[in-house]
């Protein structure tokens, strides 16, 4: 695999966010939006999704300017997908108040011919039947990454099992890993999930970092400790975007590449939570990314081997 673009399929949305700091309506959101912005800091992105007539052209143009090819974003008659969430005062949990699928209800992803041979693919959190439809339309990629959620784990277990068989890397949170496997212990849960298909698994644990599992064992990347977190919406999607952006830029799937990619995922997740919606993520420069990677290196640097002293 050479240095390559990434293909991201998923939701592009308007979010209404009830945060402890206030309510923010009509914020640009959607999992594919966050992942694309994050991945675009590392290389070219191709996005496939659907928006309604109400979605601003300026936002798509902004994505294009960042190297996100939006020619696969269909504009359908009607309103864009809308999600409304309310966060707890400590931002540690949230509840979905409303989900209006709108144009997303009839979404059937159509992968443009020029996108079909993209080597790195991220299947965002959409109906597993649609994830399978995407896979049926593309040439065998080098790395298929997928996200899912509790709704599909309980609602579409058979289809999700089909997806798992075709996925190389599943990226889910700890609650989803437990639900998917029926096992509380995350190491055992990871083994169970990997037996069902993916040779690699990432279990995100929010502010407690993320665990990576592959055939070589487990690896941990912390979340970057921030003094102020404004909005966790999209952090997981930004993590996935940063991770695949790095892998596609390096152009190999070596164990150390995957491990380093975890840090890029964490870094992009940390930028995301610093602003309401994707506001902060949209401002991040290469210099910002470089300095956060330095800070990350310092965070885990021990200055030598960690061993029992003589
Ligand atoms: P995250 O915080 O990483 O879970 O991602 C939040 C984003 O996911 C928001 O911008 C929402 O627009 C989007 N979202 C919420 N619910 C769904 C859903 N059922 N399907 C697809 N995207 C969703």
CSV table of N, CA and C and ligand atoms in Angstrom, one decimal, residues 11 13-15 29-31 34 81 83 87 94 99 101 104 125-126 149 152 204 232-237, ligand 1:
chain,number,residue,atom,x,y,z
A,11,UNK,N,-22.8,9.7,8.3
A,11,UNK,CA,-23.7,10.8,8.4
A,11,UNK,C,-23.1,12.2,8.3
A,13,UNK,N,-24.6,16.0,9.1
A,13,UNK,CA,-25.9,16.4,9.9
A,13,UNK,C,-25.9,17.8,10.4
A,14,UNK,N,-27.0,18.1,11.0
A,14,UNK,CA,-27.1,19.3,11.9
A,14,UNK,C,-27.3,18.7,13.3
A,15,UNK,N,-26.6,19.3,14.2
A,15,UNK,CA,-26.8,18.8,15.6
A,15,UNK,C,-27.3,20.0,16.5
A,29,UNK,N,-22.7,18.9,12.0
A,29,UNK,CA,-22.2,17.6,12.7
A,29,UNK,C,-22.3,16.5,11.7
A,30,UNK,N,-22.4,15.3,12.3
A,30,UNK,CA,-22.4,14.0,11.6
A,30,UNK,C,-21.1,13.4,11.7
A,31,UNK,N,-21.1,12.1,11.9
A,31,UNK,CA,-19.9,11.3,12.1
A,31,UNK,C,-18.9,11.4,11.0
A,34,UNK,N,-17.1,14.9,11.1
A,34,UNK,CA,-15.9,14.9,12.0
A,34,UNK,C,-14.8,14.1,11.5
A,81,UNK,N,-30.2,15.2,8.0
A,81,UNK,CA,-30.3,14.4,9.2
A,81,UNK,C,-30.1,15.4,10.4
A,83,UNK,N,-29.7,15.6,14.8
A,83,UNK,CA,-29.6,14.9,16.0
A,83,UNK,C,-29.5,15.9,17.2
A,87,UNK,N,-26.0,16.8,27.4
A,87,UNK,CA,-24.9,16.3,28.1
A,87,UNK,C,-25.1,16.5,29.6
A,94,UNK,N,-24.2,11.4,28.0
A,94,UNK,CA,-25.2,12.3,27.2
A,94,UNK,C,-26.4,11.4,26.9
A,99,UNK,N,-33.8,12.2,17.2
A,99,UNK,CA,-33.1,11.8,16.0
A,99,UNK,C,-34.1,12.0,14.8
A,101,UNK,N,-34.2,11.4,11.0
A,101,UNK,CA,-33.4,10.9,9.9
A,101,UNK,C,-33.5,11.7,8.7
A,104,UNK,N,-31.7,11.0,5.4
A,104,UNK,CA,-30.9,9.9,5.8
A,104,UNK,C,-31.7,8.6,5.8
A,125,UNK,N,-20.8,4.9,11.4
A,125,UNK,CA,-21.9,4.2,12.2
A,125,UNK,C,-23.3,4.4,11.4
A,126,UNK,N,-23.5,3.5,10.4
A,126,UNK,CA,-24.7,3.5,9.7
A,126,UNK,C,-25.3,2.1,9.7
A,149,UNK,N,-22.9,1.0,16.7
A,149,UNK,CA,-23.4,1.5,18.0
A,149,UNK,C,-24.4,0.5,18.6
A,152,UNK,N,-27.5,-0.8,16.6
A,152,UNK,CA,-27.4,-1.9,15.6
A,152,UNK,C,-27.0,-3.2,16.3
A,204,UNK,N,-12.5,2.4,22.5
A,204,UNK,CA,-12.4,3.8,23.0
A,204,UNK,C,-13.0,3.9,24.4
A,232,UNK,N,-17.8,17.0,23.9
A,232,UNK,CA,-17.2,15.7,23.4
A,232,UNK,C,-17.9,15.2,22.1
A,233,UNK,N,-18.9,15.9,21.6
A,233,UNK,CA,-19.5,15.4,20.3
A,233,UNK,C,-18.5,15.2,19.2
A,234,UNK,N,-18.5,14.0,18.6
A,234,UNK,CA,-17.6,13.8,17.5
A,234,UNK,C,-16.2,13.4,17.8
A,235,UNK,N,-15.9,13.3,19.1
A,235,UNK,CA,-14.5,12.9,19.5
A,235,UNK,C,-14.1,11.6,18.9
A,236,UNK,N,-15.1,10.6,19.1
A,236,UNK,CA,-14.8,9.2,18.6
A,236,UNK,C,-14.6,9.2,17.1
A,237,UNK,N,-15.4,10.0,16.4
A,237,UNK,CA,-15.3,10.0,14.9
A,237,UNK,C,-14.0,10.7,14.5
B,1,LIG,P1,-19.9,10.8,18.5
B,1,LIG,O1,-20.0,11.9,19.5
B,1,LIG,O2,-18.6,10.4,18.0
B,1,LIG,O3,-20.8,9.6,18.9
B,1,LIG,O4,-20.6,11.4,17.1
B,1,LIG,C1,-21.6,12.3,17.2
B,1,LIG,C2,-22.2,12.6,15.8
B,1,LIG,O5,-22.9,11.4,15.3
B,1,LIG,C3,-23.1,13.7,15.8
B,1,LIG,O6,-22.6,14.8,15.0
B,1,LIG,C4,-24.4,13.2,15.2
B,1,LIG,O7,-24.9,14.0,14.1
B,1,LIG,C5,-24.0,11.8,14.6
B,1,LIG,N1,-25.1,10.8,14.9
B,1,LIG,C6,-25.9,10.7,16.1
B,1,LIG,N2,-26.7,9.7,16.0
B,1,LIG,C7,-26.5,9.1,14.8
B,1,LIG,C8,-27.1,8.0,14.1
B,1,LIG,N3,-28.1,7.2,14.6
B,1,LIG,N4,-26.5,7.6,12.9
B,1,LIG,C9,-25.5,8.4,12.3
B,1,LIG,N5,-25.0,9.4,12.9
B,1,LIG,C10,-25.4,9.8,14.1
